[in-house]
CSV table of C-alpha atoms and ligand atoms in Angstrom, one decimal:
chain,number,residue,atom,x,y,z
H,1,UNK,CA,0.0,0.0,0.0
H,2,UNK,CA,1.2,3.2,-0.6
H,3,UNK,CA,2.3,5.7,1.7
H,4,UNK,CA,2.0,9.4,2.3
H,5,UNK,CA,3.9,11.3,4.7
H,6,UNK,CA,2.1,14.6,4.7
H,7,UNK,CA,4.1,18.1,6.3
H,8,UNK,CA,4.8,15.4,8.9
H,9,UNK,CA,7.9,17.2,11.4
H,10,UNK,CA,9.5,16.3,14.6
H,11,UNK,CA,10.8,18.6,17.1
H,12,UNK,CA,12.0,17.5,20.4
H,13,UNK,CA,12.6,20.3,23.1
H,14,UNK,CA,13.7,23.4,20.3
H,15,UNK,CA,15.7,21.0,18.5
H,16,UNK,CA,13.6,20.5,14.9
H,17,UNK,CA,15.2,16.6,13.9
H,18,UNK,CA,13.1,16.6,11.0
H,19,UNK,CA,11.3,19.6,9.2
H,20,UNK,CA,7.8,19.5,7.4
H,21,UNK,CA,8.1,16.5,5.3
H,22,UNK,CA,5.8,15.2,2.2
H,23,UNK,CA,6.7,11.9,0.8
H,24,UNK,CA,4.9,9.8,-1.3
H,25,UNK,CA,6.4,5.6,-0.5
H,26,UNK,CA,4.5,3.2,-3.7
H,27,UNK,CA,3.0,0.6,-3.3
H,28,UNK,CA,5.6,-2.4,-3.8
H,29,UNK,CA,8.6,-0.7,-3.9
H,30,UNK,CA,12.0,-0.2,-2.2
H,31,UNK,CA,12.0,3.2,-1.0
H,32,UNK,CA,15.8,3.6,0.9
H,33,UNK,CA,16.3,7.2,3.1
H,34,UNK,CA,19.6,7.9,2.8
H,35,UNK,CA,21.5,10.4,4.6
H,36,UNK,CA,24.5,11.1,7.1
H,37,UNK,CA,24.3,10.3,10.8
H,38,UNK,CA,21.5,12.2,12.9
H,39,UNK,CA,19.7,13.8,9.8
H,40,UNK,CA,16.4,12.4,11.0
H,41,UNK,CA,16.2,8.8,9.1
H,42,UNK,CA,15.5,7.1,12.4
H,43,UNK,CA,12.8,9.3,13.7
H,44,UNK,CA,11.2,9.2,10.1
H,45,UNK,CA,11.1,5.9,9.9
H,46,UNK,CA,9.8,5.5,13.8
H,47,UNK,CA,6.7,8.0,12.3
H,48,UNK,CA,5.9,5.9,9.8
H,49,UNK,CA,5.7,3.1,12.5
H,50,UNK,CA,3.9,5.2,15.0
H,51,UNK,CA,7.0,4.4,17.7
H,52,UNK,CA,7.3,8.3,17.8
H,53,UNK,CA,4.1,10.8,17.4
H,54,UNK,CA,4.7,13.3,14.9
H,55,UNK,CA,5.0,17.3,16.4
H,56,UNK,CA,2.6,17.7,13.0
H,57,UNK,CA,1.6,16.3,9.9
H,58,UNK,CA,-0.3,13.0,8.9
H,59,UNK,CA,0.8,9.5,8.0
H,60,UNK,CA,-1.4,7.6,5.5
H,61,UNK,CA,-1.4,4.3,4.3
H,62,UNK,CA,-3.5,3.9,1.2
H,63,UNK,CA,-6.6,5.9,2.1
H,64,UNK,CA,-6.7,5.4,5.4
H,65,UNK,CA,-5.3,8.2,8.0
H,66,UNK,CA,-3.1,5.9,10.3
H,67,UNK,CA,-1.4,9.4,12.4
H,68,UNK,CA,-3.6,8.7,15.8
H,69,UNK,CA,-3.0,4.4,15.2
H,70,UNK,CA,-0.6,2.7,17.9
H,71,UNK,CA,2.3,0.9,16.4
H,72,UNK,CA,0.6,-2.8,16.7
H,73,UNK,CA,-2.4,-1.9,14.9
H,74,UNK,CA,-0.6,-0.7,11.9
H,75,UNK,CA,0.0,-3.7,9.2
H,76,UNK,CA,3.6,-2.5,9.7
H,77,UNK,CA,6.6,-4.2,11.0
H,78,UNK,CA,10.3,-3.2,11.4
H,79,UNK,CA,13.9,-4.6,11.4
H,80,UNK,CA,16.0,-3.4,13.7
H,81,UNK,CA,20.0,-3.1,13.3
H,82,UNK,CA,20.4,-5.2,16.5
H,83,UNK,CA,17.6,-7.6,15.2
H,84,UNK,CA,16.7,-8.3,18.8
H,85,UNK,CA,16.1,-12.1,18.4
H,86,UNK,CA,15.3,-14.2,21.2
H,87,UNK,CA,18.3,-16.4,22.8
H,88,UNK,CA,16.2,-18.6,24.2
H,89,UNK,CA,14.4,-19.9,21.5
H,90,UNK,CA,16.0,-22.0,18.2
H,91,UNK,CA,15.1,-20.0,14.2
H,92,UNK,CA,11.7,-21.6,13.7
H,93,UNK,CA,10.4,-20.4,17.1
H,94,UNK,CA,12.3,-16.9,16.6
H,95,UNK,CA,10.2,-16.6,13.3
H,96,UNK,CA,7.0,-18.7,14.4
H,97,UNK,CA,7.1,-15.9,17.2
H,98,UNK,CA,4.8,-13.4,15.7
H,99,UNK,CA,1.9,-16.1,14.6
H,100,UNK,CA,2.1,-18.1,18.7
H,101,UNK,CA,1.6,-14.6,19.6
H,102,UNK,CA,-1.8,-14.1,17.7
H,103,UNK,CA,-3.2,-17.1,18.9
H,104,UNK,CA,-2.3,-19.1,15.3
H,105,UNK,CA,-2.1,-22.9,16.2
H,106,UNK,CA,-0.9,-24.5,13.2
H,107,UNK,CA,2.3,-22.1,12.3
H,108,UNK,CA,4.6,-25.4,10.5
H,109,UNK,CA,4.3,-24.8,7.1
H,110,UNK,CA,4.4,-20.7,7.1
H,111,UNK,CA,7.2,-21.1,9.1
H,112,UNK,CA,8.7,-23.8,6.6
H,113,UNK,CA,8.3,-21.5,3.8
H,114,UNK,CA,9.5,-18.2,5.8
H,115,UNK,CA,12.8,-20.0,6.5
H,116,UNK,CA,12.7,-21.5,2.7
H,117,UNK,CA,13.0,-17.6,1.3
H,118,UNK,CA,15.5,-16.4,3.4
H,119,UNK,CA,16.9,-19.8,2.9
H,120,UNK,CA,17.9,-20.8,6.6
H,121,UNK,CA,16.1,-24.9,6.3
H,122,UNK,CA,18.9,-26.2,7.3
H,123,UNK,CA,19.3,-24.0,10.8
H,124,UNK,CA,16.3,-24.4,11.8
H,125,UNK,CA,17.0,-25.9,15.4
H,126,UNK,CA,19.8,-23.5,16.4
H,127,UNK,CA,20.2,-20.9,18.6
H,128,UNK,CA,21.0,-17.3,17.5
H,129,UNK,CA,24.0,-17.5,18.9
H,130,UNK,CA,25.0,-20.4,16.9
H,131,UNK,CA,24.6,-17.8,14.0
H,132,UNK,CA,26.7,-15.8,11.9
H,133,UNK,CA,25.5,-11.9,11.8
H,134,UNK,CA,24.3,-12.4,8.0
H,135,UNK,CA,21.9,-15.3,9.5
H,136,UNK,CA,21.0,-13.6,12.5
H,137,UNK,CA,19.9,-10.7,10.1
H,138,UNK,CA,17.6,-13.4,7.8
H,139,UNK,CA,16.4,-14.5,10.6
H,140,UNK,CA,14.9,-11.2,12.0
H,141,UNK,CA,14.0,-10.9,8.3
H,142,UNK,CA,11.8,-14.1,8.7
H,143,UNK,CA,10.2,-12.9,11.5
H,144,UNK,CA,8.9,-9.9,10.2
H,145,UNK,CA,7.6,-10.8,7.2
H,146,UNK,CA,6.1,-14.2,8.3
H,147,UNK,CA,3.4,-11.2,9.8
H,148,UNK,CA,2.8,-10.6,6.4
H,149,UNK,CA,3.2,-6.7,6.8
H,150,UNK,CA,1.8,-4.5,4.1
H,151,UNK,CA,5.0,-2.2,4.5
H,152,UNK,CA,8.6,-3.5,6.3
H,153,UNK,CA,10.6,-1.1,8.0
H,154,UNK,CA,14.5,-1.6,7.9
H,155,UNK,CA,17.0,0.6,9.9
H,156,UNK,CA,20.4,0.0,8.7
H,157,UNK,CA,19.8,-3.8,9.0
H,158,UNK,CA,23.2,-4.5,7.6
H,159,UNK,CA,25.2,-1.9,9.6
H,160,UNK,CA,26.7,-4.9,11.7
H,161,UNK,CA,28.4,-7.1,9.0
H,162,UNK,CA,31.0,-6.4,7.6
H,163,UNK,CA,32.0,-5.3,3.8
H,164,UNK,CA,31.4,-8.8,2.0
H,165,UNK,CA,28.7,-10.2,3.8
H,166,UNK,CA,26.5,-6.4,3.7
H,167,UNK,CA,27.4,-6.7,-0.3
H,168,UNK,CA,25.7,-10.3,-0.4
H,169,UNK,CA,22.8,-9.4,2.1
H,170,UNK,CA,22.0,-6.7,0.1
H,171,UNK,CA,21.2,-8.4,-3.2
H,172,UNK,CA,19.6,-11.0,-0.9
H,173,UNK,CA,17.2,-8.6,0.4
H,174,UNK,CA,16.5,-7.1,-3.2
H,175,UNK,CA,15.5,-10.9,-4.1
H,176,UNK,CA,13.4,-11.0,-1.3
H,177,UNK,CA,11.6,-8.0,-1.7
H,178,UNK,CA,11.5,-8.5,-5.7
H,179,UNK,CA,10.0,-12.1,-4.3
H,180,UNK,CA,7.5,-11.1,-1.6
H,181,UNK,CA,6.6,-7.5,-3.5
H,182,UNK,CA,6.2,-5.4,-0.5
H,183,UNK,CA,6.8,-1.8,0.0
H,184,UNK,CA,10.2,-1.8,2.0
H,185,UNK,CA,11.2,1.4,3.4
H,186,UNK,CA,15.2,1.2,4.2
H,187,UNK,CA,17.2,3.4,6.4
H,188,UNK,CA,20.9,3.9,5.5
H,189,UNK,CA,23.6,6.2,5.8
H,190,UNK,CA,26.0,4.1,3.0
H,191,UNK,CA,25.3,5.4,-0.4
H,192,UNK,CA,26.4,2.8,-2.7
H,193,UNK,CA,24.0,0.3,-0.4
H,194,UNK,CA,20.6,2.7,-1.1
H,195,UNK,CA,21.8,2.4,-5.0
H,196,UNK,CA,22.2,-0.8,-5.6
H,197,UNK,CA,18.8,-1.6,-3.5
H,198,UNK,CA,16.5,0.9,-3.9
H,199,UNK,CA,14.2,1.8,-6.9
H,200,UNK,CA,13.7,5.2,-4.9
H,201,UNK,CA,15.8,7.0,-3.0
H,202,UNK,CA,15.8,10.2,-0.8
H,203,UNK,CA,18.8,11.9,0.2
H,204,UNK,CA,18.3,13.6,3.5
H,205,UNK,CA,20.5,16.3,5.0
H,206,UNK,CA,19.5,17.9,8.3
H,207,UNK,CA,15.9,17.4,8.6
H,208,UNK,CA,14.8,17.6,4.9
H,209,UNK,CA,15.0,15.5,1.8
H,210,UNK,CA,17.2,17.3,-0.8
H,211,UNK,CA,16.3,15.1,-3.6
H,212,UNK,CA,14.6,12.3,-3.4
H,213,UNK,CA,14.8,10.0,-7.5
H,214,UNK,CA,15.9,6.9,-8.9
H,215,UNK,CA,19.4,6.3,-7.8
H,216,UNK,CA,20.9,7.1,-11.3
H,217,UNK,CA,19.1,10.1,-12.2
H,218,UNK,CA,20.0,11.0,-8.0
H,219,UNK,CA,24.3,10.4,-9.8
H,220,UNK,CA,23.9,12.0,-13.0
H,221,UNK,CA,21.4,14.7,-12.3
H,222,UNK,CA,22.3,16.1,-8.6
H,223,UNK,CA,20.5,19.3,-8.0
H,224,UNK,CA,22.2,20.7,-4.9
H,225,UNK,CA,25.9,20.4,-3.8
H,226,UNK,CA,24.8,18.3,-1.0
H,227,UNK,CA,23.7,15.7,-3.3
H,228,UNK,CA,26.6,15.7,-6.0
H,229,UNK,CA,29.2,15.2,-3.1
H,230,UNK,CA,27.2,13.0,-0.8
H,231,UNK,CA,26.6,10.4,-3.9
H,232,UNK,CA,29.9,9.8,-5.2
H,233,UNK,CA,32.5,12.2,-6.3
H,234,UNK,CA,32.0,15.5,-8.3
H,235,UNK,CA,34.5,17.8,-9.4
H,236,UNK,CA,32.9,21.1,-9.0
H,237,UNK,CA,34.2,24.4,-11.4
H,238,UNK,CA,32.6,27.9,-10.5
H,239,UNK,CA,31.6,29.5,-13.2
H,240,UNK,CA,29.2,32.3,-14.8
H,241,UNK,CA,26.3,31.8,-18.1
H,242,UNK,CA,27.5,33.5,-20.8
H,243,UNK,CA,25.0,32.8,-23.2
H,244,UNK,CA,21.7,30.8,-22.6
H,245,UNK,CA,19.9,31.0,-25.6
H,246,UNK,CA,18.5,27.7,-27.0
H,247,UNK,CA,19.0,23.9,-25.8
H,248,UNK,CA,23.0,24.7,-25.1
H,249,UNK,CA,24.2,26.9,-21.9
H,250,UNK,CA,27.5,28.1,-22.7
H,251,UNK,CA,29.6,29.2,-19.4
H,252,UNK,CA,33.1,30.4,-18.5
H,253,UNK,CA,35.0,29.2,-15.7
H,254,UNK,CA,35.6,31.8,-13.4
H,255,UNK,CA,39.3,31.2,-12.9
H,256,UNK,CA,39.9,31.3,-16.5
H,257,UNK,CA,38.4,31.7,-20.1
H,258,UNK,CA,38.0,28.2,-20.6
H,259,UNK,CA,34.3,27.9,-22.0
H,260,UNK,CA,32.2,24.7,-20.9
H,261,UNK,CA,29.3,23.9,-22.2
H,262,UNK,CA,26.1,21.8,-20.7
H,263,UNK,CA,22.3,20.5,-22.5
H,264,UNK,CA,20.2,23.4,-20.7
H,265,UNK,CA,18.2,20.8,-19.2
H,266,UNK,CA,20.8,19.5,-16.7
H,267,UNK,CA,21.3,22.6,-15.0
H,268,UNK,CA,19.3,22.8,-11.5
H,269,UNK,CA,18.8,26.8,-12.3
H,270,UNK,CA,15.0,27.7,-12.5
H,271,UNK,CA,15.7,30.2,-15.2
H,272,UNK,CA,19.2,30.4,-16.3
H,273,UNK,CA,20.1,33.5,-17.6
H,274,UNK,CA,23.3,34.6,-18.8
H,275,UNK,CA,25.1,36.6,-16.0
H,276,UNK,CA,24.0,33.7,-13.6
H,277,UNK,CA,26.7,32.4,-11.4
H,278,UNK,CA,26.8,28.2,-11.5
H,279,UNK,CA,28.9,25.2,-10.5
H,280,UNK,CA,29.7,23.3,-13.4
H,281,UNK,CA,30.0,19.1,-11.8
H,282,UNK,CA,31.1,16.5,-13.7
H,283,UNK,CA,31.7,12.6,-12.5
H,284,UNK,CA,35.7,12.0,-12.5
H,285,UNK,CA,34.4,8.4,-14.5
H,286,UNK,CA,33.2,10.4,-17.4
H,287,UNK,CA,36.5,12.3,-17.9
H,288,UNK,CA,39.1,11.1,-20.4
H,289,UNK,CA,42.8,12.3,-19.2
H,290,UNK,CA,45.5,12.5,-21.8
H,291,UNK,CA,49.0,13.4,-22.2
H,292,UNK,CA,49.0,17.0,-22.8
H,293,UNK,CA,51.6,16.1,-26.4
H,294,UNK,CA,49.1,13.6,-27.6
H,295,UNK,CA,45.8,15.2,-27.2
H,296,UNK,CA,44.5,17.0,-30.2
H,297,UNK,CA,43.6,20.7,-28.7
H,298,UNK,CA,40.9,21.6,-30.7
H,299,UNK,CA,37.9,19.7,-30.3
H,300,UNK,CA,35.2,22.2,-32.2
H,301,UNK,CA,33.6,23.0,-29.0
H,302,UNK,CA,32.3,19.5,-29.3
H,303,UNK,CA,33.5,18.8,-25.8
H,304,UNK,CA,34.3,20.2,-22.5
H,305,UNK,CA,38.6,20.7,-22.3
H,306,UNK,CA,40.7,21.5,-19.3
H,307,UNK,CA,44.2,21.8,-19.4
H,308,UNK,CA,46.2,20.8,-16.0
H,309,UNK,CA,48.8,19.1,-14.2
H,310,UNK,CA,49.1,15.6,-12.5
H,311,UNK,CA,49.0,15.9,-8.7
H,312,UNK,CA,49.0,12.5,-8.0
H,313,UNK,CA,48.4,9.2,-9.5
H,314,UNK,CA,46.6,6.0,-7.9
H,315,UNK,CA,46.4,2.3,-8.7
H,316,UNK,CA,43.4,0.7,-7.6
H,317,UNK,CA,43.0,-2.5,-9.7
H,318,UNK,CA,40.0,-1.8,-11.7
H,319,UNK,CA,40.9,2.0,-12.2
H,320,UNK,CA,43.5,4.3,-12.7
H,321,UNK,CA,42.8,7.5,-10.0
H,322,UNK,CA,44.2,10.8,-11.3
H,323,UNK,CA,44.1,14.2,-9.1
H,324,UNK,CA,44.6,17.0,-11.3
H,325,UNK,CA,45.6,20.6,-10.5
H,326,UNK,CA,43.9,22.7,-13.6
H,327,UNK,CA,43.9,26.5,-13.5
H,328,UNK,CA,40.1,26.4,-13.4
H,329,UNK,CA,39.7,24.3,-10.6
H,330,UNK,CA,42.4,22.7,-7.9
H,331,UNK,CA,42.2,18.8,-6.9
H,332,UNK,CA,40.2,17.7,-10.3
H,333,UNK,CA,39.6,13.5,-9.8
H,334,UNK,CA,39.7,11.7,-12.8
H,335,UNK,CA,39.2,7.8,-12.7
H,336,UNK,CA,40.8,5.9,-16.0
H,337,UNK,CA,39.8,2.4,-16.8
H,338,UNK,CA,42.8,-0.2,-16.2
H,339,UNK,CA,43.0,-0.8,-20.0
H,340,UNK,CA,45.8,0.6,-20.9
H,341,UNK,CA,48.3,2.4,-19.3
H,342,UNK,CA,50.2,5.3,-20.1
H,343,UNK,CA,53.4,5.3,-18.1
H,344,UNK,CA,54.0,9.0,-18.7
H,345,UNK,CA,51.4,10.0,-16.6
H,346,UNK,CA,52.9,10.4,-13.3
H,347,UNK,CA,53.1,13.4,-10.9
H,348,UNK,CA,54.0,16.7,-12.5
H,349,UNK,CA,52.8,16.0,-16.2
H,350,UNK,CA,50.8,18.3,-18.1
H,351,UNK,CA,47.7,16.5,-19.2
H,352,UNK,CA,44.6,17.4,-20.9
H,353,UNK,CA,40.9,16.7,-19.5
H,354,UNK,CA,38.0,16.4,-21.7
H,355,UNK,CA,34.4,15.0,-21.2
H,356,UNK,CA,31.3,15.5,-22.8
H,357,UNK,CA,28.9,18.2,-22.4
H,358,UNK,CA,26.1,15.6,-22.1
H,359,UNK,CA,28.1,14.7,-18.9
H,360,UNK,CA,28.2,18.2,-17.4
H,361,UNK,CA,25.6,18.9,-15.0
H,362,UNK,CA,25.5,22.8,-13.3
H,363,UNK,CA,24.2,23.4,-9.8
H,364,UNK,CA,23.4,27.2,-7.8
H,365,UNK,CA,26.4,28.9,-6.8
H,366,UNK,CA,24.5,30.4,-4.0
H,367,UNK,CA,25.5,27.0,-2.0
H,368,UNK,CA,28.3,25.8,0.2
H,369,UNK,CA,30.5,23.9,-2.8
H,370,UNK,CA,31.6,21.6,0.1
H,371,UNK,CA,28.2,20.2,1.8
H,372,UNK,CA,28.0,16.3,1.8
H,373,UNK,CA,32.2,15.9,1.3
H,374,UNK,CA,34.1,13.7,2.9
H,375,UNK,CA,35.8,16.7,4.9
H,376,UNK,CA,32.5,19.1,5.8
H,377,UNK,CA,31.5,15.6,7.8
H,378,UNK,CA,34.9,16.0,9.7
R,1,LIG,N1,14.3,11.4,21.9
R,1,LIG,C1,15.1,12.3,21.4
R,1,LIG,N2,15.3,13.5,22.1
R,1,LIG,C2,16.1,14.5,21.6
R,1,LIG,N3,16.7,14.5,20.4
R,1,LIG,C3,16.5,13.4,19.7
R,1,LIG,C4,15.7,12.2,20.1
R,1,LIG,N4,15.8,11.3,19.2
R,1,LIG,C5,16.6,11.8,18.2
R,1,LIG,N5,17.0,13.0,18.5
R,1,LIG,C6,17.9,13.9,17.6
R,1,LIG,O1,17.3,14.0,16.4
R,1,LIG,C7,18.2,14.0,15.3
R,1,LIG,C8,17.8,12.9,14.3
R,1,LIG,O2,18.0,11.7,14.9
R,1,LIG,P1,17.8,10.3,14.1
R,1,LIG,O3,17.9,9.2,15.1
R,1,LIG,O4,16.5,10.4,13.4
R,1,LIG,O5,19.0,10.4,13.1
R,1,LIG,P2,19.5,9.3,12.1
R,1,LIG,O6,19.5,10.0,10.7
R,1,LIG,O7,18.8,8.0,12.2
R,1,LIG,O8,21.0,9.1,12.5
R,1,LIG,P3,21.9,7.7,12.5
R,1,LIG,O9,22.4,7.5,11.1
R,1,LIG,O10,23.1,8.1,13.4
R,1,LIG,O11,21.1,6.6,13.1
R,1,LIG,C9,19.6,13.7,16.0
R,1,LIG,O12,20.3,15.0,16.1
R,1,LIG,C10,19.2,13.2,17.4
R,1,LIG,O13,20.2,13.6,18.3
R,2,LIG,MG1,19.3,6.1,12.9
């Protein structure tokens, strides 16, 4: 069932943990909030399950105004990070838990198949702590969805396994979900987790949702610094319109003359006029790096060029990690596919950038360029 979070807000003394909030969750599918640590994920998703009253706003799911419903009487059920099994009792009675406690005598075969899709059979008799965290975790899974909620609440489920196992669980929750076709709503502050799960995702920074989008239009379309850093890596050049007539804005870096250019559309201006002042992003993927003898200076104005200097060069396997220093912008990242390998470019050459217009996206200067890096968080 779908579910609307209407102007819902939380304030707790005069501290506002989440501001006026309208979300629309669909029906069947898996919706992640994403965001850094204390930006109001947990207290969203504890509305949702009525574990905290809202300060205002409404919670609906479907038609039906849930806001005044206590937490058992909502066909909702959530996952904790801890799962909070029970020691005492083996995996079938963990997950048979839910139906003993409604009074439902013959719980075998739900149980059998509950164990069957998260695919613990063979565990059946043990005791949680006879499990490794990624079981533990399946088995909490069990639990709550032998209830057969209409919507399943996750808060950072995975956040206690480590790197492989949280890589494995998460495509195993995507089969389950895909499987069982409920709306799950999952809480996580790891970016590359919401992306590979969710169909939806919102990005939350203090309180509000910045963007909220399919994860690939979230990457290749940020509209606020915030988003462009928090979600990868952008390199970020200030710059000013110079002409936006047509489908094409044409820009200059401030730093330099160099002239970019970007598809109108993919600027997050309301009304770009020339004059306007912009940061022009692009993905360090999308940029090819040459060496500055070899690349062929004139490109037409077909693509975006930046001339510049190697900083320092990184080999990570799969990819080749440039940082550039470029008049127009210091610290440029550029990652080169391991295909092959020029040995010239080490620290202290002069290279030349270039990347496609089509791969430029410009955001409001009026912003802190730094929100959602790696170093505003320290
Ligand atoms: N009961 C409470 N009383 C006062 N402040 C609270 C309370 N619960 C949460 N907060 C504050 O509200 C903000 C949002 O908290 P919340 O738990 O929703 O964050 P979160 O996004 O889930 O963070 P994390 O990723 O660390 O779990 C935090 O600053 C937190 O300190
Ligand atoms: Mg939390």
């Amino acid at each position: 069932m779908t579910i609307t979070l209407t102007g819902i807000s939380k304030v707790f003394g005069d501290f506002t943990a989440v501001h006026p909030l309208d979300l629309t969750i669909p029906e069947g599918s898996f919706f992640a909030l994403l965001g850094a640590s204390g930006c109001g994920k947990t207290t969203t998703l504890r509305m949702i399950a009525g574990l905290e009253e809202p300060t205002g706003g409404s919670v609906r799911l479907g038609d039906e105004d849930i806001t005044a419903l206590p937490p058992h009487k909502r066909p909702v059920n959530t996952v904790f990070q801890n799962y909070a099994l029970f020691p005492h009792l083996d995996v079938s009675e963990n997950v048979a838990f839910g139906l003993r406690r409604r009074g439902i005598g013959s719980v075998r075969k739900q149980v059998e198949e509950m164990l069957e899709l998260v695919e613990l059979g063979p565990l059946a008799k043990r005791k949680p702590r006879q499990l490794s965290g990624g079981q533990q975790q399946r088995v909490a899974l069990a639990r709550a969805l032998i209830n057969r909620p209409q919507v399943l609440l996750l808060d950072e489920p995975l956040g206690a396994l480590d790197l492989k196992l949280r890589r494995q669980m998460q495509l195993e929750l995507k089969r389950i979900q895909t499987e069982v076709g409920i709306t799950f709503v999952h809480v996580t502050h790891d970016q590359e987790e919401a992306m590979t799960m969710a169909d939806t995702v919102a990005v939350m920074n203090a309180g509000r949702v910045e963007q909220l989008g399919p994860p690939d239009e979230l990457y290749e379309r940020p509209r606020s610094t915030f988003v462009a850093n928090f979600l990868g890596t952008s390199n970020l050049i200030e710059a000013e319109i110079t002409e936006a007539k047509g489908e094409e804005l044409v820009l200059k870096a401030v730093a330099s003359d160099t002239v970019l250019r970007l598809p109108a559309d993919r600027c997050a201006l309301e009304n770009p006029q020339a004059g306007g002042k912009v940061l022009v992003g692009v993905r360090p993927e999308k940029i090819s790096l040459t060496h500055a003898e070899d690349a062929d200076a004139d490109t037409g104005g077909a693509d975006n060029l930046l001339t510049g200097r190697i900083r320092d060069a990184g080999y990570l396997g799969v990819c080749l990690q440039y940082v550039v220093d470029s008049p127009v912008c210091p610290e440029f990242s550029v990652y080169e596919q391991n295909v092959e390998r020029d040995a010239r470019l080490t620290p202290g050459t002069e290279v030349v950038l270039r990347w496609r217009p089509a791969h430029t996206f410009a955001l409001d200067a009026a912003q802190d360029a730094d929100a959602g890096t790696v170093e505003e968080a320290l």
